[in-house]
mmCIF file of C-alpha atoms in Angstrom:
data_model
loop_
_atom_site.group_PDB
_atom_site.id
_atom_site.type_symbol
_atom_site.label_atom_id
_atom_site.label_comp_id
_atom_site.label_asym_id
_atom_site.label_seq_id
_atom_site.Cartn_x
_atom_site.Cartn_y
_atom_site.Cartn_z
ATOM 1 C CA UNK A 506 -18.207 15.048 9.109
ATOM 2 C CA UNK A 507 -15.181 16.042 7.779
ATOM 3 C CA UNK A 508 -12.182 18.260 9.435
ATOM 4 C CA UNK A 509 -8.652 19.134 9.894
ATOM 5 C CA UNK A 510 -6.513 17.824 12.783
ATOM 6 C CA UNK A 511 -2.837 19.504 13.426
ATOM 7 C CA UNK A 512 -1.097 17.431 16.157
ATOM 8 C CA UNK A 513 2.975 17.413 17.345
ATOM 9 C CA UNK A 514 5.487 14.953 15.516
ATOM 10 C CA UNK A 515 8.598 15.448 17.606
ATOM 11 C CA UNK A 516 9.760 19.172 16.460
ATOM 12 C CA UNK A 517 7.140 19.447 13.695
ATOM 13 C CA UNK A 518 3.447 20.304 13.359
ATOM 14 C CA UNK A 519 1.802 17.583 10.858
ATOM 15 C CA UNK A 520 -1.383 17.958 9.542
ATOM 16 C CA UNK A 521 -4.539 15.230 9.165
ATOM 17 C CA UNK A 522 -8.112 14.930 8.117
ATOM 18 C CA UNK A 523 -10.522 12.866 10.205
ATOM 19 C CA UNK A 524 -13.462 11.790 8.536
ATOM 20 C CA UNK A 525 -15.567 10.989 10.984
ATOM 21 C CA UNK A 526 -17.583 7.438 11.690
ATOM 22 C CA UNK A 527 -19.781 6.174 14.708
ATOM 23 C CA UNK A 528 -17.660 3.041 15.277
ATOM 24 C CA UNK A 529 -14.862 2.714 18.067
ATOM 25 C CA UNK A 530 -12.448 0.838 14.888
ATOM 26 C CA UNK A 531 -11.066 3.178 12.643
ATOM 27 C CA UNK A 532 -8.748 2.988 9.648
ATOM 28 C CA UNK A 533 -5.402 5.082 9.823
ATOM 29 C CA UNK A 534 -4.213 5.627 6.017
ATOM 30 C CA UNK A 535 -0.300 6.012 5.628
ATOM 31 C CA UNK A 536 0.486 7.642 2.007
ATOM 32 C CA UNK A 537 3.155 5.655 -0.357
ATOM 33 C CA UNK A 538 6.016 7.888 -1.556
ATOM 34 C CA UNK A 539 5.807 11.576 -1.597
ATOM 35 C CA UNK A 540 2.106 12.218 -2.019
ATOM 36 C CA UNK A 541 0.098 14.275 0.149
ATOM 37 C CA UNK A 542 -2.910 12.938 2.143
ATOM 38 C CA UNK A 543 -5.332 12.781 -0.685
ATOM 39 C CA UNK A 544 -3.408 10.281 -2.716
ATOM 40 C CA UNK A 545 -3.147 9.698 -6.290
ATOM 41 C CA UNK A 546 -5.899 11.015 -8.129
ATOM 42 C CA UNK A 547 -7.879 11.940 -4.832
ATOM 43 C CA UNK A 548 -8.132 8.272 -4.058
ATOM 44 C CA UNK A 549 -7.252 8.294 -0.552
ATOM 45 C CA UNK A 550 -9.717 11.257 0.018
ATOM 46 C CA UNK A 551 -12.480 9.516 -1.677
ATOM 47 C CA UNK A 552 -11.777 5.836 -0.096
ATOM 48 C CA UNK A 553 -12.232 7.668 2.941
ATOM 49 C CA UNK A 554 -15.413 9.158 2.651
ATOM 50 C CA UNK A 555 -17.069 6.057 1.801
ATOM 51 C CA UNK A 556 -15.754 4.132 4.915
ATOM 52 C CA UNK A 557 -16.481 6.563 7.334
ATOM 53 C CA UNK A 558 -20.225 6.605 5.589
ATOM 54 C CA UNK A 559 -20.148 3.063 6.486
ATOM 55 C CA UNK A 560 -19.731 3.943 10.224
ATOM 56 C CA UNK A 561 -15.453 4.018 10.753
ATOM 57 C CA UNK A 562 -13.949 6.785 11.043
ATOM 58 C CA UNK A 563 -10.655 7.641 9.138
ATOM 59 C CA UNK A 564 -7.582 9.198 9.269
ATOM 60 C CA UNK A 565 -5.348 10.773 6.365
ATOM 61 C CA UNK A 566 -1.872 12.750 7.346
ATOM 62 C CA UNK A 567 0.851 14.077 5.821
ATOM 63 C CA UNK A 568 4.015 13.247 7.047
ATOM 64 C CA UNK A 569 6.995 15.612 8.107
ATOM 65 C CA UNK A 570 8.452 17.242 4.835
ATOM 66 C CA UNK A 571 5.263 16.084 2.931
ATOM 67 C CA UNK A 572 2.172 18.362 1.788
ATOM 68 C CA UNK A 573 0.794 20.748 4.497
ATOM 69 C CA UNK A 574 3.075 19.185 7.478
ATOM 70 C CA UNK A 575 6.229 20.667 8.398
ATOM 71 C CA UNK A 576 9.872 19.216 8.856
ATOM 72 C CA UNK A 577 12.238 17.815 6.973
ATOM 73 C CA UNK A 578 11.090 14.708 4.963
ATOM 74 C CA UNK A 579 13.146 11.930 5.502
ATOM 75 C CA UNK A 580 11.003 9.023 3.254
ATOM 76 C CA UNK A 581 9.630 5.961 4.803
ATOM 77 C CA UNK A 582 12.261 4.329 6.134
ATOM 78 C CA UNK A 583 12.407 7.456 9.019
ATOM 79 C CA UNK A 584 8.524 7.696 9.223
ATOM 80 C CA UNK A 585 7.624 5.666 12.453
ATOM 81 C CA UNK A 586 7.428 8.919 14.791
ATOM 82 C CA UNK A 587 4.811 10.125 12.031
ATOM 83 C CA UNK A 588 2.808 7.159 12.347
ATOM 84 C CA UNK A 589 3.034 6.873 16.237
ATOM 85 C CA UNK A 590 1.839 10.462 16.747
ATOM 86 C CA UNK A 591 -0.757 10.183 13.915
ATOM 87 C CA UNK A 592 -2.160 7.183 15.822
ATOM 88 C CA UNK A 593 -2.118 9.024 19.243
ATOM 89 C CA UNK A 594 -4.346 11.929 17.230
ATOM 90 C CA UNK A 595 -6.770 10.181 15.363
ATOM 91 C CA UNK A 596 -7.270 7.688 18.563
ATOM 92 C CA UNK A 597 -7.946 11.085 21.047
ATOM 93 C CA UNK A 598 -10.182 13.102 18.373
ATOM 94 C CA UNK A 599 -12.488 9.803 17.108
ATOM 95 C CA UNK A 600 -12.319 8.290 20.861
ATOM 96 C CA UNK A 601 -11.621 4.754 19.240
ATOM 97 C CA UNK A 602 -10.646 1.528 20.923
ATOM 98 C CA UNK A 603 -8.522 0.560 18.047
ATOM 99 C CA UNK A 604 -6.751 1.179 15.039
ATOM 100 C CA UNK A 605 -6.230 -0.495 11.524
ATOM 101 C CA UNK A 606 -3.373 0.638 9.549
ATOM 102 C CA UNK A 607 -3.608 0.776 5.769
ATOM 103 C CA UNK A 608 -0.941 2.077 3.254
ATOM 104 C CA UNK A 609 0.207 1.273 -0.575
ATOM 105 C CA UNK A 610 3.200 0.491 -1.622
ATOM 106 C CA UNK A 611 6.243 1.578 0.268
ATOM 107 C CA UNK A 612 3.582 3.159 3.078
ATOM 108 C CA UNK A 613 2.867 -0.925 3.497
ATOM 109 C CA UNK A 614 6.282 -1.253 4.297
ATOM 110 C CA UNK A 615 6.097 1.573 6.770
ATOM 111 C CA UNK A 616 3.490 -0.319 9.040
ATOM 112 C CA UNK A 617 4.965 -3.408 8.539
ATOM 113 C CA UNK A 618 7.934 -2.126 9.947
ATOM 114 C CA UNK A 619 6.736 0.580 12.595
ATOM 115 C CA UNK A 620 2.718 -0.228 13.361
ATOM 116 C CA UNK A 621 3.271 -2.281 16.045
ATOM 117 C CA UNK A 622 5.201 -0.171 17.973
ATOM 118 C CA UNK A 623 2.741 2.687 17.047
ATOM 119 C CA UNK A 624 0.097 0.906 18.506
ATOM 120 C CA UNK A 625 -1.975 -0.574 15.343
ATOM 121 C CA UNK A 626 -4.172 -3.140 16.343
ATOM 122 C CA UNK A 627 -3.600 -4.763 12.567
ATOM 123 C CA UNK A 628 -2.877 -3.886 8.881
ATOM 124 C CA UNK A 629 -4.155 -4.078 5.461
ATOM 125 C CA UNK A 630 -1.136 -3.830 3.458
ATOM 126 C CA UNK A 631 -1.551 -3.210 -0.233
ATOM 127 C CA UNK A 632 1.247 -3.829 -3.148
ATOM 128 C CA UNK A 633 3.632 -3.926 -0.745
ATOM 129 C CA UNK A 634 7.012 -2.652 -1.753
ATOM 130 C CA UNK A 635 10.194 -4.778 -1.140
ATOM 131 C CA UNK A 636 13.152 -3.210 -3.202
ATOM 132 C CA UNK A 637 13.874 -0.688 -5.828
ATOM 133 C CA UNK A 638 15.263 -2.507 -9.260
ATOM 134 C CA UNK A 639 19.051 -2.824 -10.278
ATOM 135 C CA UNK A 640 18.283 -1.122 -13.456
ATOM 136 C CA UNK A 641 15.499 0.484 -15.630
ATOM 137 C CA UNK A 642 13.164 -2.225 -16.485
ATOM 138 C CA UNK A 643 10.118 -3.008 -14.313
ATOM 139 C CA UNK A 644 10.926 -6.312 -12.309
ATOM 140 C CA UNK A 645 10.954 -10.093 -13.752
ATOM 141 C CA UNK A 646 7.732 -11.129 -12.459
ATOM 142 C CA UNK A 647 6.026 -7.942 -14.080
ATOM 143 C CA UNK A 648 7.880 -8.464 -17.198
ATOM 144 C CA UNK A 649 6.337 -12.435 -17.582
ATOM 145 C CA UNK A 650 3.172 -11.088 -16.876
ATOM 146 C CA UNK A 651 3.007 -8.177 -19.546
ATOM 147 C CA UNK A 652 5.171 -10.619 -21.786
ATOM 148 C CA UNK A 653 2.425 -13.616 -21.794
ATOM 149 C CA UNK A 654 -0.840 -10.984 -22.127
ATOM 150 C CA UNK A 655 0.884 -10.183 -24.913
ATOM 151 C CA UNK A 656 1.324 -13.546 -26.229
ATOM 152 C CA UNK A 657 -2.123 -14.014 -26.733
ATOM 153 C CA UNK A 658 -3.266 -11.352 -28.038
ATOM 154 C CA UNK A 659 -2.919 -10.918 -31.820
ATOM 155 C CA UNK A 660 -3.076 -7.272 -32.128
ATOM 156 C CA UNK A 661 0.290 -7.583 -30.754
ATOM 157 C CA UNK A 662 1.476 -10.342 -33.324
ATOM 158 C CA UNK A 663 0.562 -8.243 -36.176
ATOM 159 C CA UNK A 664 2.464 -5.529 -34.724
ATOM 160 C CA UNK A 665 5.655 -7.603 -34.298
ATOM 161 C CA UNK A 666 5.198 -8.828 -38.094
ATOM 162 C CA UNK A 667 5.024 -5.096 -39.011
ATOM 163 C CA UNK A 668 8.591 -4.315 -36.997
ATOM 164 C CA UNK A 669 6.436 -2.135 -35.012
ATOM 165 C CA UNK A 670 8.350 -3.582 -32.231
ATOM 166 C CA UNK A 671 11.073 -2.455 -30.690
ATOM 167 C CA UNK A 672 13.808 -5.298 -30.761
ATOM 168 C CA UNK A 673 16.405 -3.960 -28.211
ATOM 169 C CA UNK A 674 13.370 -3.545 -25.464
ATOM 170 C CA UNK A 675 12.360 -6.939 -26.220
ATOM 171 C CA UNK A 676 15.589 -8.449 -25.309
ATOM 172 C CA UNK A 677 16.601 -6.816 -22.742
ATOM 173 C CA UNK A 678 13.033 -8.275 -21.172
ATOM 174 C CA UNK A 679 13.501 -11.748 -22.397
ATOM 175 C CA UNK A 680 17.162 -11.485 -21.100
ATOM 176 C CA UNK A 681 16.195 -10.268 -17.435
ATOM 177 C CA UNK A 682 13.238 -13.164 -17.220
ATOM 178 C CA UNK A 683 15.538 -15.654 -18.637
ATOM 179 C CA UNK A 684 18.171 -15.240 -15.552
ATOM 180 C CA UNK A 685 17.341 -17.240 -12.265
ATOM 181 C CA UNK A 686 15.924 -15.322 -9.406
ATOM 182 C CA UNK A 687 18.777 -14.187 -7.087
ATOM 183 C CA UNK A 688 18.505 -13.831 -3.106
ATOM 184 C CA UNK A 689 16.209 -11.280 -1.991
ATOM 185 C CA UNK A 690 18.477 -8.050 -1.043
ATOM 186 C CA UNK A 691 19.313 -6.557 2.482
ATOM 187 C CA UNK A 692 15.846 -4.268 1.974
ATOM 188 C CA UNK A 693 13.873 -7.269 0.496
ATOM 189 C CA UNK A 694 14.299 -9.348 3.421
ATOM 190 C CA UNK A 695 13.857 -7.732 6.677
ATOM 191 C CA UNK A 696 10.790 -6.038 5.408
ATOM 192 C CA UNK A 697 9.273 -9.506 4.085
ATOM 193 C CA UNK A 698 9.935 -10.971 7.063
ATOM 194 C CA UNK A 699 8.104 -8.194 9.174
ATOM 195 C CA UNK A 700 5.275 -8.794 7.060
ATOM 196 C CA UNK A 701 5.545 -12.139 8.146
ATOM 197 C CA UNK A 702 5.419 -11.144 11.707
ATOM 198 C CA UNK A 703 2.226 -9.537 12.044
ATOM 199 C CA UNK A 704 0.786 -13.148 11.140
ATOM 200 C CA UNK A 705 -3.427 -13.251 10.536
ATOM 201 C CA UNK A 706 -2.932 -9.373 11.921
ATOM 202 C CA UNK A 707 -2.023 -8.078 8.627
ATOM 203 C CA UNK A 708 -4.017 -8.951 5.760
ATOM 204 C CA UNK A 709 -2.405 -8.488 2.224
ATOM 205 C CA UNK A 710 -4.105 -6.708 -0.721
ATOM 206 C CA UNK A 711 -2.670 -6.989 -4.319
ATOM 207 C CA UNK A 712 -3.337 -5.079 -7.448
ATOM 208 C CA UNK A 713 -3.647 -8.419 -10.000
ATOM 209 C CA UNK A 714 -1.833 -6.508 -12.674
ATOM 210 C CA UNK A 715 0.149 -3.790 -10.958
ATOM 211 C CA UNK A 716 4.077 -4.182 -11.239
ATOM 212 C CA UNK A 717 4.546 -4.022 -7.379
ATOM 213 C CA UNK A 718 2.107 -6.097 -6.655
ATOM 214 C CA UNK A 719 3.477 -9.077 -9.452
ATOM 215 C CA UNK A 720 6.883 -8.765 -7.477
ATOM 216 C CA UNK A 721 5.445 -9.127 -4.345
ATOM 217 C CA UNK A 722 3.570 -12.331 -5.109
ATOM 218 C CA UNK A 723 6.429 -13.847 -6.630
ATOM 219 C CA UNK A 724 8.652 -12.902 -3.798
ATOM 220 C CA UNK A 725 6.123 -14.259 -1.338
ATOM 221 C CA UNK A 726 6.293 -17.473 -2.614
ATOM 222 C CA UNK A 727 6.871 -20.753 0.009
ATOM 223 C CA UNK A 728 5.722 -17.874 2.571
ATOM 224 C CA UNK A 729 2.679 -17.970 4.470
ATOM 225 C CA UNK A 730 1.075 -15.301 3.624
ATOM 226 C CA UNK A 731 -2.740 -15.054 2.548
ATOM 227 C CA UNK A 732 -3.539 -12.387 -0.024
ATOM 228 C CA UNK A 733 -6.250 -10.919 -1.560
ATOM 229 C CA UNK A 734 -6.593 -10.105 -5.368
ATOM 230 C CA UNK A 735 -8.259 -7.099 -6.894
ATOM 231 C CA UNK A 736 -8.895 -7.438 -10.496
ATOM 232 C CA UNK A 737 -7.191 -3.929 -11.763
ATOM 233 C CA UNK A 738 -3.745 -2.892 -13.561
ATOM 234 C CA UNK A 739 -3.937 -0.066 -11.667
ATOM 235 C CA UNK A 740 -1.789 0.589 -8.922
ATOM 236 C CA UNK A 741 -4.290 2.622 -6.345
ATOM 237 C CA UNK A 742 -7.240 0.982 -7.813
ATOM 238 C CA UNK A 743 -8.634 3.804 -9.646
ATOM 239 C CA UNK A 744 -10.697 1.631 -11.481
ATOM 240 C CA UNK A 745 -11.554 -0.613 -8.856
ATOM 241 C CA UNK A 746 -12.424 1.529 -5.965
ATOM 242 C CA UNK A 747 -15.529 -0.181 -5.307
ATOM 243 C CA UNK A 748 -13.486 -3.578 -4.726
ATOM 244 C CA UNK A 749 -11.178 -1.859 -2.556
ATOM 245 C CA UNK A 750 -13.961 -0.316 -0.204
ATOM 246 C CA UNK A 751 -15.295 -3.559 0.186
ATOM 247 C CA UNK A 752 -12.405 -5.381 0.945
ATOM 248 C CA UNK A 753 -11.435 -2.607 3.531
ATOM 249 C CA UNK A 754 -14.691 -2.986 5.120
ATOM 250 C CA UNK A 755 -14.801 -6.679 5.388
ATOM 251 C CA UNK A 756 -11.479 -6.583 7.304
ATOM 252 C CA UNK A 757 -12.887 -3.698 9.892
ATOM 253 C CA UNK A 758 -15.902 -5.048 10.827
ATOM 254 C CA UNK A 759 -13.949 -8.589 11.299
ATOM 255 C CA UNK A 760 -11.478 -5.911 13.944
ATOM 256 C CA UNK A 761 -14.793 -4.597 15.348
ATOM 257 C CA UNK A 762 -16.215 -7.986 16.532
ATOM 258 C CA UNK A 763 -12.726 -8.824 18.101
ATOM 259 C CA UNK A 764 -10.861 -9.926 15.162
ATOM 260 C CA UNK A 765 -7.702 -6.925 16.304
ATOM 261 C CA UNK A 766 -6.462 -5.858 19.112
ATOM 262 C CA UNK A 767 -7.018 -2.884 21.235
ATOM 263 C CA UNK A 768 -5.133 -0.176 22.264
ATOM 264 C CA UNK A 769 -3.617 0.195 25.152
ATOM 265 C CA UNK A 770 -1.577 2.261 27.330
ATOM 266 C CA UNK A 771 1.559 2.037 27.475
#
């Protein structure tokens, strides 16, 4: 069963849907960015209704100044009350004994940086977001990638032979792969380093061809930190939703036996 929850976020009234399961685990969904509860291209909606027909309920919410909630939006980085009082909601109307957060992208930095004190009893961050680039091009690490994929495929040779290249693009990539890798930045660190935190409590979910989750892999490097691969370009899976669900599951039903903590009251 599907329905709509309104609950209190400080001086706002946010809205959710709770998709309703049988289990006492359920999933809490943060969205990435701007977008509204549904996610991009309905995928949030959709991942939804095929956990909670696996027996976990889930939670989608739009966050102050986002979709159907009121108050100012304020992006991520001012999103733990959301999260907190989303929790609270979803753990009253589904009656659960804990609570996995998920999110995409910068709403995987969110719970890195604000589940536990929200009361998650663990995470599944996907493509986790670190920084914003210095300048227009996609990162280094997602450059190489789409660089050596090109390499091979001859298509692309004939193209170049044809000057159906563009030149200046090209070097500007080679030029931004060629320079070494400089320290990770003042938003870089502290939110790789919460990731870090969590431990074997947050499981980490990457998009094998996405350009955020390239970066994050190559950032992650000499830290330990287990991921998981999804074989897709696509940066909310649209193409591999099926992957995704089963991923997602495997992680709750390892929370329902034990594997994640409970909640608790404060």
């Amino acid at each position: 069963m599907r329905r709509l929850i309104s609950f209190p976020c400080e001086d706002a009234t946010l809205v959710g849907t709770l998709d309703e399961g049988s289990s006492d685990t359920g999933l809490l969904i943060v969205s990435g960015g701007n977008e509204p509860r549904m996610g991009a291209h309905r995928g949030q909606a959709m991942l939804a209704a095929r956990i909670a027909a696996r027996g976990y309920s889930v939670f989608r919410f739009d966050r102050r100044g986002v979709g159907d909630s009121e108050g100012m939006n304020g992006g991520w980085e001012s999103s733990g009350p959301d999260i907190a009082a989303a929790l609270d909601a979803f753990a009253e109307a589904a009656s659960l004994a804990r609570v996995i957060g998920f999110g995409n992208c910068d709403a995987a930095a969110a719970l890195a940086m604000f589940g536990q004190e929200a009361g998650c009893g663990g995470l599944l961050l996907s493509n986790p977001w670190l920084a914003d680039e210095p300048d227009a091009l996609p990162p280094a690490a997602a450059i190489r990638r789409h660089y050596a994929r090109k390499l091979v495929d001859p298509g692309e040779w004939l193209r170049l032979a044809k000057g159906a290249v563009d030149l200046g693009k090209l070097r500007q990539g080679l030029t931004k792969i060629a320079a070494p890798p400089g320290p990770l930045d003042e938003t870089a660190a502290p939110l790789l380093h919460a990731i870090e935190a969590w431990g074997p409590d947050a499981a980490i979910i990457v998009a094998r061809g996405d350009a955020t989750g390239v970066t994050f892999r190559a950032a992650a490097r000499g830290h330990d930190l287990a991921m998981e691969t999804i074989a897709t370009d696509s940066h909310s899976y649209a193409d591999a939703m099926d992957a995704l669900e089963r991923t997602v599951l495997t992680h709750l039903t390892r929370a329902a036996s034990g594997g994640a903590s409970a909640l608790h009251d404060d």
